[in-house]
Coordinates of C-alpha atoms in Angstrom, one line a residue:
X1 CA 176.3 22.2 110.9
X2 CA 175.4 24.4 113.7
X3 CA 172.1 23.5 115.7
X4 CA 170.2 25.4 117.8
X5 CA 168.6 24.4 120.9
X6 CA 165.5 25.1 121.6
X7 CA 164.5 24.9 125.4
X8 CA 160.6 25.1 126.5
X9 CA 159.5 25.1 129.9
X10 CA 155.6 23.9 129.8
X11 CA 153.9 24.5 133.3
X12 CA 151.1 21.9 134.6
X13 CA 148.4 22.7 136.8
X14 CA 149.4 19.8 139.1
X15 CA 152.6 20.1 139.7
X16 CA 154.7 23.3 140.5
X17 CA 157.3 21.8 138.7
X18 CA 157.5 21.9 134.7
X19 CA 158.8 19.9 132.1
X20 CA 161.7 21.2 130.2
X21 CA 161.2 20.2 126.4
X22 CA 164.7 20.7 123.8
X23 CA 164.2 21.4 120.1
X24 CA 167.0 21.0 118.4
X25 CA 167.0 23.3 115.1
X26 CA 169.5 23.2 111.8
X27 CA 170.4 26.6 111.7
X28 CA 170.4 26.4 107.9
X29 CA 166.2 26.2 108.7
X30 CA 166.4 29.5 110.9
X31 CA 168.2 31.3 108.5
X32 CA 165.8 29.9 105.3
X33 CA 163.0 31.0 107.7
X34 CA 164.5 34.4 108.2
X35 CA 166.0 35.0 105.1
X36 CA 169.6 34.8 104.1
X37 CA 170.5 38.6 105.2
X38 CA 169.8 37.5 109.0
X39 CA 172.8 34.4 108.2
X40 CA 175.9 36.4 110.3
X41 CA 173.4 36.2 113.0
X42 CA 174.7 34.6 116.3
X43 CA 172.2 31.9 117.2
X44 CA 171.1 34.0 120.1
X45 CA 170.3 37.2 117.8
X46 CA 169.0 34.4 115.1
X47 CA 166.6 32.9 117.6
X48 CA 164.9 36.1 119.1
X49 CA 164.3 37.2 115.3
X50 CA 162.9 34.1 114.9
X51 CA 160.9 34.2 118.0
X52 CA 159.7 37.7 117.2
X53 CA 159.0 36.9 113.3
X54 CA 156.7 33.9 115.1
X55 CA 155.0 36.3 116.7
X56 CA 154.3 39.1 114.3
X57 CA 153.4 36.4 111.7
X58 CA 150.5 35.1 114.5
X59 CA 149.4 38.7 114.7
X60 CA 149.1 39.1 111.1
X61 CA 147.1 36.3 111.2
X62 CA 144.8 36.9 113.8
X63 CA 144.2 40.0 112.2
X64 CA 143.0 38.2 108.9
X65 CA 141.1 36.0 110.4
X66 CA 139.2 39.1 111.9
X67 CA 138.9 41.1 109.1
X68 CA 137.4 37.7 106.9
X69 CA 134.9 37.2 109.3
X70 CA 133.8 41.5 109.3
X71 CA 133.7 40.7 105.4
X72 CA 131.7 37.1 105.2
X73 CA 130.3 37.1 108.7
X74 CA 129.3 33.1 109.4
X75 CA 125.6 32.3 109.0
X76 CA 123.8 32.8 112.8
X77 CA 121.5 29.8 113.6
X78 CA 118.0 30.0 113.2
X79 CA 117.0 30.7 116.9
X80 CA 119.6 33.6 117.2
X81 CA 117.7 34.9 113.1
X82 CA 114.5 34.6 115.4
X83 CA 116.1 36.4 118.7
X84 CA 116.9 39.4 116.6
X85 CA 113.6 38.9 114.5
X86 CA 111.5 39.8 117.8
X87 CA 113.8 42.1 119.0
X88 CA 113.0 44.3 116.2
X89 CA 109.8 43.5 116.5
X90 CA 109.8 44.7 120.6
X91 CA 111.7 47.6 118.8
X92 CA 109.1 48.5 116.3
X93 CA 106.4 48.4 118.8
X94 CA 108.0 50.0 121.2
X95 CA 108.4 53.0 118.5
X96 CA 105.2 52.7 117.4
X97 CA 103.4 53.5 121.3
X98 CA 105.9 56.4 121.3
X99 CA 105.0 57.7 118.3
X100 CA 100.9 56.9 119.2
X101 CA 101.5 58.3 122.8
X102 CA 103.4 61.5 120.8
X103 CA 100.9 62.0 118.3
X104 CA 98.0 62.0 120.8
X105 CA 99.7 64.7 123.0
X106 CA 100.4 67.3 120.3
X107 CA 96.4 66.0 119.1
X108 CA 94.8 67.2 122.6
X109 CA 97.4 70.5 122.6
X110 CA 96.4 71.2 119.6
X111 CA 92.6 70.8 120.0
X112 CA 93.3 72.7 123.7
X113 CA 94.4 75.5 120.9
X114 CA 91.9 75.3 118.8
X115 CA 89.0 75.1 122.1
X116 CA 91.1 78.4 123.1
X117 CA 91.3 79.9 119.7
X118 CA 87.2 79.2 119.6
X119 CA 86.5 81.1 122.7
X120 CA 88.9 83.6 121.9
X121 CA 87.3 84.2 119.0
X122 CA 83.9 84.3 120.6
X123 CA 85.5 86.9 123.0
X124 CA 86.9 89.1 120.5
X125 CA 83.7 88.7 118.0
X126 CA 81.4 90.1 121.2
X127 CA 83.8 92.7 121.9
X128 CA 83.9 94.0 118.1
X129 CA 80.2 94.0 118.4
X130 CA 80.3 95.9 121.3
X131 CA 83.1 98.2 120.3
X132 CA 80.5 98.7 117.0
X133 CA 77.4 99.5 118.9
X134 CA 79.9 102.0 121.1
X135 CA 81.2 103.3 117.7
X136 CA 78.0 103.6 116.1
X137 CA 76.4 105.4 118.9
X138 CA 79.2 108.0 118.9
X139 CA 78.4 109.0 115.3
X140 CA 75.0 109.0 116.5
X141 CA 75.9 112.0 118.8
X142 CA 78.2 113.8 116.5
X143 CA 75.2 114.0 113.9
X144 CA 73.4 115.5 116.2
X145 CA 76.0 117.6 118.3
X146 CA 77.5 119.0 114.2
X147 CA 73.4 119.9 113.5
X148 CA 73.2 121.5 116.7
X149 CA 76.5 123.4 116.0
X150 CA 75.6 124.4 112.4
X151 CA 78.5 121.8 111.1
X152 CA 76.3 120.7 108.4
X153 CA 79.0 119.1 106.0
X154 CA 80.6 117.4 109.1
X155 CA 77.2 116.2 110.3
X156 CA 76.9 114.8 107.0
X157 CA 80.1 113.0 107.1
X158 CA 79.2 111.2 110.6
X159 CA 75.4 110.9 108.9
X160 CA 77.1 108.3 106.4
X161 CA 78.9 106.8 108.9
X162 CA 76.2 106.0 111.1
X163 CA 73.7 104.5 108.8
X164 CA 76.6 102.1 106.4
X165 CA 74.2 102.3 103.6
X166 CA 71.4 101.6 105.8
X167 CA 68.2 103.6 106.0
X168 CA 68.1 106.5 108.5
X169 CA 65.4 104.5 110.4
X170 CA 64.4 106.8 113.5
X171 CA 67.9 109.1 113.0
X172 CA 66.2 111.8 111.5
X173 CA 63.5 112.2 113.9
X174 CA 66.3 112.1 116.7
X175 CA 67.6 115.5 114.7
X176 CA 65.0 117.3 115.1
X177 CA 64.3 116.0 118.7
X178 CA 67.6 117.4 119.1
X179 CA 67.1 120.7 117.3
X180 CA 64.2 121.5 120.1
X181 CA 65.7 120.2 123.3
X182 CA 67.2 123.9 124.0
X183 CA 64.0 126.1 123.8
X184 CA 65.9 129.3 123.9
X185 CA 68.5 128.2 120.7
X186 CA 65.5 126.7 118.8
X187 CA 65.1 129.3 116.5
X188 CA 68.7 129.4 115.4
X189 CA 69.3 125.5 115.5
X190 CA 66.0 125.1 113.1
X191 CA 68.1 127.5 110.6
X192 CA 70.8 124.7 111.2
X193 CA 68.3 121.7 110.3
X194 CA 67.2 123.2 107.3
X195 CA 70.7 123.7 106.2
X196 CA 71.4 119.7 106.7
X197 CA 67.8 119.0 105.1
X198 CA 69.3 120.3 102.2
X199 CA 72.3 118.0 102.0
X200 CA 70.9 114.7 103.3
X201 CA 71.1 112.4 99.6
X202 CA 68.3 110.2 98.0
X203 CA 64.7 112.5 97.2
X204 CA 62.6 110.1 98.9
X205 CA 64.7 110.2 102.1
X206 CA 64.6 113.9 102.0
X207 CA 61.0 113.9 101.4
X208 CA 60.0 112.3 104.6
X209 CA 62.5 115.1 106.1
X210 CA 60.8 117.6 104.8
X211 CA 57.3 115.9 106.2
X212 CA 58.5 115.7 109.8
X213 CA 60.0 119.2 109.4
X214 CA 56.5 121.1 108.2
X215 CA 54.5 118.4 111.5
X216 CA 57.5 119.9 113.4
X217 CA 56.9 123.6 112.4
X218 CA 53.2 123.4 113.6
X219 CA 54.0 122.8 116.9
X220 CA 56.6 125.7 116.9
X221 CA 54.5 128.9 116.3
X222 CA 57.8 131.0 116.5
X223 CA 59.6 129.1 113.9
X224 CA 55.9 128.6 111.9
X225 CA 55.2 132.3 111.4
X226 CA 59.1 133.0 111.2
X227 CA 61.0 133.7 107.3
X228 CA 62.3 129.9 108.3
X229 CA 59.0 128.3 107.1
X230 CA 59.3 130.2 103.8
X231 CA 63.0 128.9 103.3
X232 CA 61.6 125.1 104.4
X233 CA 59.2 126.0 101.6
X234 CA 61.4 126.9 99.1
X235 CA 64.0 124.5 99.7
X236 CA 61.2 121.5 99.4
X237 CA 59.9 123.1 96.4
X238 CA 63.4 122.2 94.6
X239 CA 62.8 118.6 95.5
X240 CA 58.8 119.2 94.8
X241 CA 58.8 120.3 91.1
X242 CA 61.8 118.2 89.8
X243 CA 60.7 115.1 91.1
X244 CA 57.0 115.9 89.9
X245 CA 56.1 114.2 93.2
X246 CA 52.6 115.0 94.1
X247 CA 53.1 114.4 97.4
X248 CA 55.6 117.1 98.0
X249 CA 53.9 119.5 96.0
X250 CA 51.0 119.9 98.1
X251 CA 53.4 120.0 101.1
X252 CA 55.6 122.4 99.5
X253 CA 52.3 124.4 99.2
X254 CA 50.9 123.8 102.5
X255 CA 54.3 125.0 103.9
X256 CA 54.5 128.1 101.4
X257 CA 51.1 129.9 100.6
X258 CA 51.1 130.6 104.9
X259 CA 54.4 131.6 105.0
X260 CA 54.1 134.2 102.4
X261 CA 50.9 135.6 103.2
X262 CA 52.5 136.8 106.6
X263 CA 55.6 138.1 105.0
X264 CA 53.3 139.9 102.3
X265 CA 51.2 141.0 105.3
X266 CA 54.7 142.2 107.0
X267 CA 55.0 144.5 103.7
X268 CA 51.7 146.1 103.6
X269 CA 52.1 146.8 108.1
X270 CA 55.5 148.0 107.6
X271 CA 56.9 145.9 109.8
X272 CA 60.1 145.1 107.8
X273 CA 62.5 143.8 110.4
X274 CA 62.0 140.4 109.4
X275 CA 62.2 140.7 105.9
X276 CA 65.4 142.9 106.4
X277 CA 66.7 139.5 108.3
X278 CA 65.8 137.1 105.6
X279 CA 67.0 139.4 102.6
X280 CA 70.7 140.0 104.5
X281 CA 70.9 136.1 106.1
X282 CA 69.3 134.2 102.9
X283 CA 69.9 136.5 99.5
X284 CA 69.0 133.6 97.3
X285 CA 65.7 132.4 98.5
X286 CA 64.9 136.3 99.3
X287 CA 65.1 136.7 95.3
X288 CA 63.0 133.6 95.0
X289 CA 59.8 135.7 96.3
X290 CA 61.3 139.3 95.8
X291 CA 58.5 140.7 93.4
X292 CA 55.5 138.5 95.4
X293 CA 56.6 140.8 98.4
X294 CA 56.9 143.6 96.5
X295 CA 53.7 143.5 94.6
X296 CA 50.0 144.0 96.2
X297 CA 46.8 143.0 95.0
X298 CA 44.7 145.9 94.2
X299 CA 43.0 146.0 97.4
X300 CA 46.1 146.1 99.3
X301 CA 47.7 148.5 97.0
X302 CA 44.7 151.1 97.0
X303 CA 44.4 150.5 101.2
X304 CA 48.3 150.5 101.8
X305 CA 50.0 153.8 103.7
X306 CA 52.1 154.3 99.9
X307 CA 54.1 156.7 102.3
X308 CA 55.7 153.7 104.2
X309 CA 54.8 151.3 101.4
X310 CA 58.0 153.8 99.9
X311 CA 60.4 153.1 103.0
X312 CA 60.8 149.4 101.9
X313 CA 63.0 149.5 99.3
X314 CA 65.7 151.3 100.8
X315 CA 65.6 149.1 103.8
X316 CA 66.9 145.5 102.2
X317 CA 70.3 145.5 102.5
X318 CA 71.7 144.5 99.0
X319 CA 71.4 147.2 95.8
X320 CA 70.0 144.7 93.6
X321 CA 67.2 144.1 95.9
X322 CA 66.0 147.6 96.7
X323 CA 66.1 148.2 92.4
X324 CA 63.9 145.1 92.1
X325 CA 61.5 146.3 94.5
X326 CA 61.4 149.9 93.0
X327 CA 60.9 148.7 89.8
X328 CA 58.2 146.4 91.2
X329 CA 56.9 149.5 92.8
X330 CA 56.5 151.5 89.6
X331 CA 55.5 148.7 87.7
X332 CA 51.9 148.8 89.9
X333 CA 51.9 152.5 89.5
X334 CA 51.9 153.0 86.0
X335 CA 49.3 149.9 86.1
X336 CA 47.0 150.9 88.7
X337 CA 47.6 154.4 89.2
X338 CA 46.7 155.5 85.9
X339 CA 45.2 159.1 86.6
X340 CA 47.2 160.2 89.7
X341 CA 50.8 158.6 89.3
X342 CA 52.1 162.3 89.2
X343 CA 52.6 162.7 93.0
X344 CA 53.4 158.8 93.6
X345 CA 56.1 158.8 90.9
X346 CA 57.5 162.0 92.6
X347 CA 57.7 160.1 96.3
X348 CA 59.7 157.2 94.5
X349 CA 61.9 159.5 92.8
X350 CA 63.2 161.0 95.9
X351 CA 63.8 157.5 97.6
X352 CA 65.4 156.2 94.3
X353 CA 67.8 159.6 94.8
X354 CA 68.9 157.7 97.9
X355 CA 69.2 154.1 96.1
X356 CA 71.5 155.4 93.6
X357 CA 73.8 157.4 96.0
X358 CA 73.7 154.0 98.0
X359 CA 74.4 152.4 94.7
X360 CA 77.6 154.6 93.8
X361 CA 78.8 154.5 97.6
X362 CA 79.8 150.7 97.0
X363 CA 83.6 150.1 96.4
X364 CA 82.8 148.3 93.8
X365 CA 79.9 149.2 92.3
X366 CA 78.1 146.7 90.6
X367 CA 77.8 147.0 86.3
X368 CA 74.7 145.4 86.1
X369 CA 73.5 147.6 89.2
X370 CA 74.2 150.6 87.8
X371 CA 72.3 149.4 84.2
X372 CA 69.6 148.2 86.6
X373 CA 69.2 151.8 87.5
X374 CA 69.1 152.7 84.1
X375 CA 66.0 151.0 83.0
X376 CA 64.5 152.0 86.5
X377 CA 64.5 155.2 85.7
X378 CA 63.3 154.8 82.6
X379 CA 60.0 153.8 83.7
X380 CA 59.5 157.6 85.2
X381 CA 58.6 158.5 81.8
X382 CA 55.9 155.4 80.8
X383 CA 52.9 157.5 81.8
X384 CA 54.0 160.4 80.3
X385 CA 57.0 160.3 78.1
X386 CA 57.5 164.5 78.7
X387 CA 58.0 163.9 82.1
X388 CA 61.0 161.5 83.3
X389 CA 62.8 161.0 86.7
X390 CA 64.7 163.9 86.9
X391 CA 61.2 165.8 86.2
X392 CA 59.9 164.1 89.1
X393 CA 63.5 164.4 91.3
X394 CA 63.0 167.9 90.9
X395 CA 59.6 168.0 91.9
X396 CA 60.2 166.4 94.7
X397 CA 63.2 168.7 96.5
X398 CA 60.4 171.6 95.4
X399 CA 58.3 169.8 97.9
X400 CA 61.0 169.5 100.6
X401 CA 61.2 173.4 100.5

């Protein structure tokens, strides 16, 4: 039996000498502990293995041990439990006063915002008020600048603007103001307002208009005794007698009844300028009062130069008009004129000569024109039905020989 010896040195702190210790080992035990493929070993070889198995076993062991006590830590002591107990405690607090100190910085940012956002808004909310007052008075002008420029439909437009559904307050008395700040375009910026007068909505709205138009008109003789008080009359009449509103009836008539007397008086004077004007510039209300210029009352009639009484008809500018107004003419003859129509009937025929070669001139004559003159000429013959217009025509070219 082979045995190996085993030689350990073991050092001492006191000495620098060391004790030699011997093992001896069967070598039947190395190779049992090694296993029996390891048994052709030398003892040398056999011994190292068995040194180095030693240690790799230790290793493996250490490293259990470890590993158990990850697993199934030990149970700590009570004081080290409490240790960690107020360490997590510090911990939480700790957290906590963060969290506090965090909080109450985004709390004072955020109410820095909101004081910011506050006085913005205050800011912006006076400068929209502003920027409305600024915007408000700019439709202001252009109401008044469109009125003043004849832009009646765009003066309208800012007109809506300005008020926002409120009630024109003082706007409309600004108009007019504005109408009259230029003496010398007065006349033609009055034709303007009347034109907006008749656009501005709501009757009742219009109404007081109309009143400071007709005060207004008193204090402007030129525009008083002008054809523009008959078209203010005529245009307040439409409001007047739908609306059955007293009130504007008796200011329709205080504006009217004056207005026509002077153009009737125009008539009868032959001064027919200004009729001329108002028949060319305002057809529709000229046909309104047509025949009440046209026809006299029997004073007048019997008074009245008939030689320039004739001139009128051929003077308005449309050939509608001037067979209206010879109609009207012979209408009063054959009423008033029972005994000596003859040489009346033969001055209108030679001036209706003229209408109906004014008549035919046109392009494009008128149908209804042309039947117009028809019936006119008919009424040559209501006095005497042997004698019709071309009796008269006649009689009258005998005269110009």
């Amino acid at each position: 039996m082979r045995v190996l010896i085993l030689t350990i040195w073991i050092g001492c702190a006191a000495s620098t000498l060391g004790e030699q210790c011997v093992i001896q080992l069967v070598r039947g035990m190395a190779t049992r502990l090694l296993g029996p493929n390891q048994a052709a070993l030398s003892c040398d070889n056999l011994w190292s293995n068995l040194l180095l198995s030693f240690n790799y076993t230790r290793q493996d062991l250490v490293a259990c041990q470890d590993g158990e006590l990850l697993v199934h830590p030990p149970e700590p002591y009570f004081s080290d439990c409490q240790q960690r107990l107020d360490r997590a405690k510090q911990d939480a607090e700790a957290d906590r006063r963060a969290f506090t100190a965090e909080m109450q910085k985004k709390i004072q940012v955020n109410q820095w915002e909101a004081d910011r956002y506050v006085q913005e808004s205050d800011t912006i909310r006076d400068q929209l008020a502003r920027l409305r007052d600024e915007l408000r008075s700019t439709y202001r002008s252009l109401v008044l600048m469109s009125v003043q420029g004849g832009a009646s439909k765009q003066a309208l437009k800012y007109y809506h603007y300005y008020l926002e559904g409120q009630p024109p307050g003082q706007l409309l008395s600004s108009i007019i103001a504005a109408v009259y700040s230029v003496p010398e375009h007065a006349h033609e910026r009055f034709e303007y307002l009347l034109d907006f007068a008749r656009k501005v909505p709501g009757n009742s709205v219009r109404l007081a208009f109309y009143h400071q138009i007709a005060a207004e008109l008193q204090r402007h003789p030129e525009q008083r005794d002008s054809y523009l008080a008959i078209i203010a009359a005529l245009d307040l009449g439409k409001l007047a007698f739908l609306s059955q509103n007293a009130d504007a009836r008796q200011l329709y008539l205080d504006l009217f009844n004056p207005a026509l007397k002077r153009l009737q008086a125009a008539v009868i004077a032959g001064s027919y300028d200004e009729i001329v004007t108002f028949a060319t510039a305002y057809p529709d209300h000229f046909e309104q009062i047509a025949n009440r210029l046209s026809t006299l009352e029997s004073g007048a009639w019997n008074q009245a130069n008939f030689e320039r009484l004739l001139l009128y008809p051929n003077r308005l500018p449309l050939a509608k008009q001037r067979l209206e107004a010879f109609r009207m003419m012979l209408l009063q003859i054959n009423q008033r004129n029972k005994h000596d129509f003859a040489p009346r009937l033969t001055s209108v025929a030679k001036e209706l000569d003229k209408c109906e070669s004014f008549v035919k001139s046109g392009s494009k004559s008128q149908q209804s024109d042309l039947e117009k003159l028809v019936t006119v000429k008919r009424m040559f013959a209501t006095r005497d039905p042997n004698r019709d217009y071309d009796h008269y025509l006649q009689e009258s070219k005998k005269i110009a020989k």
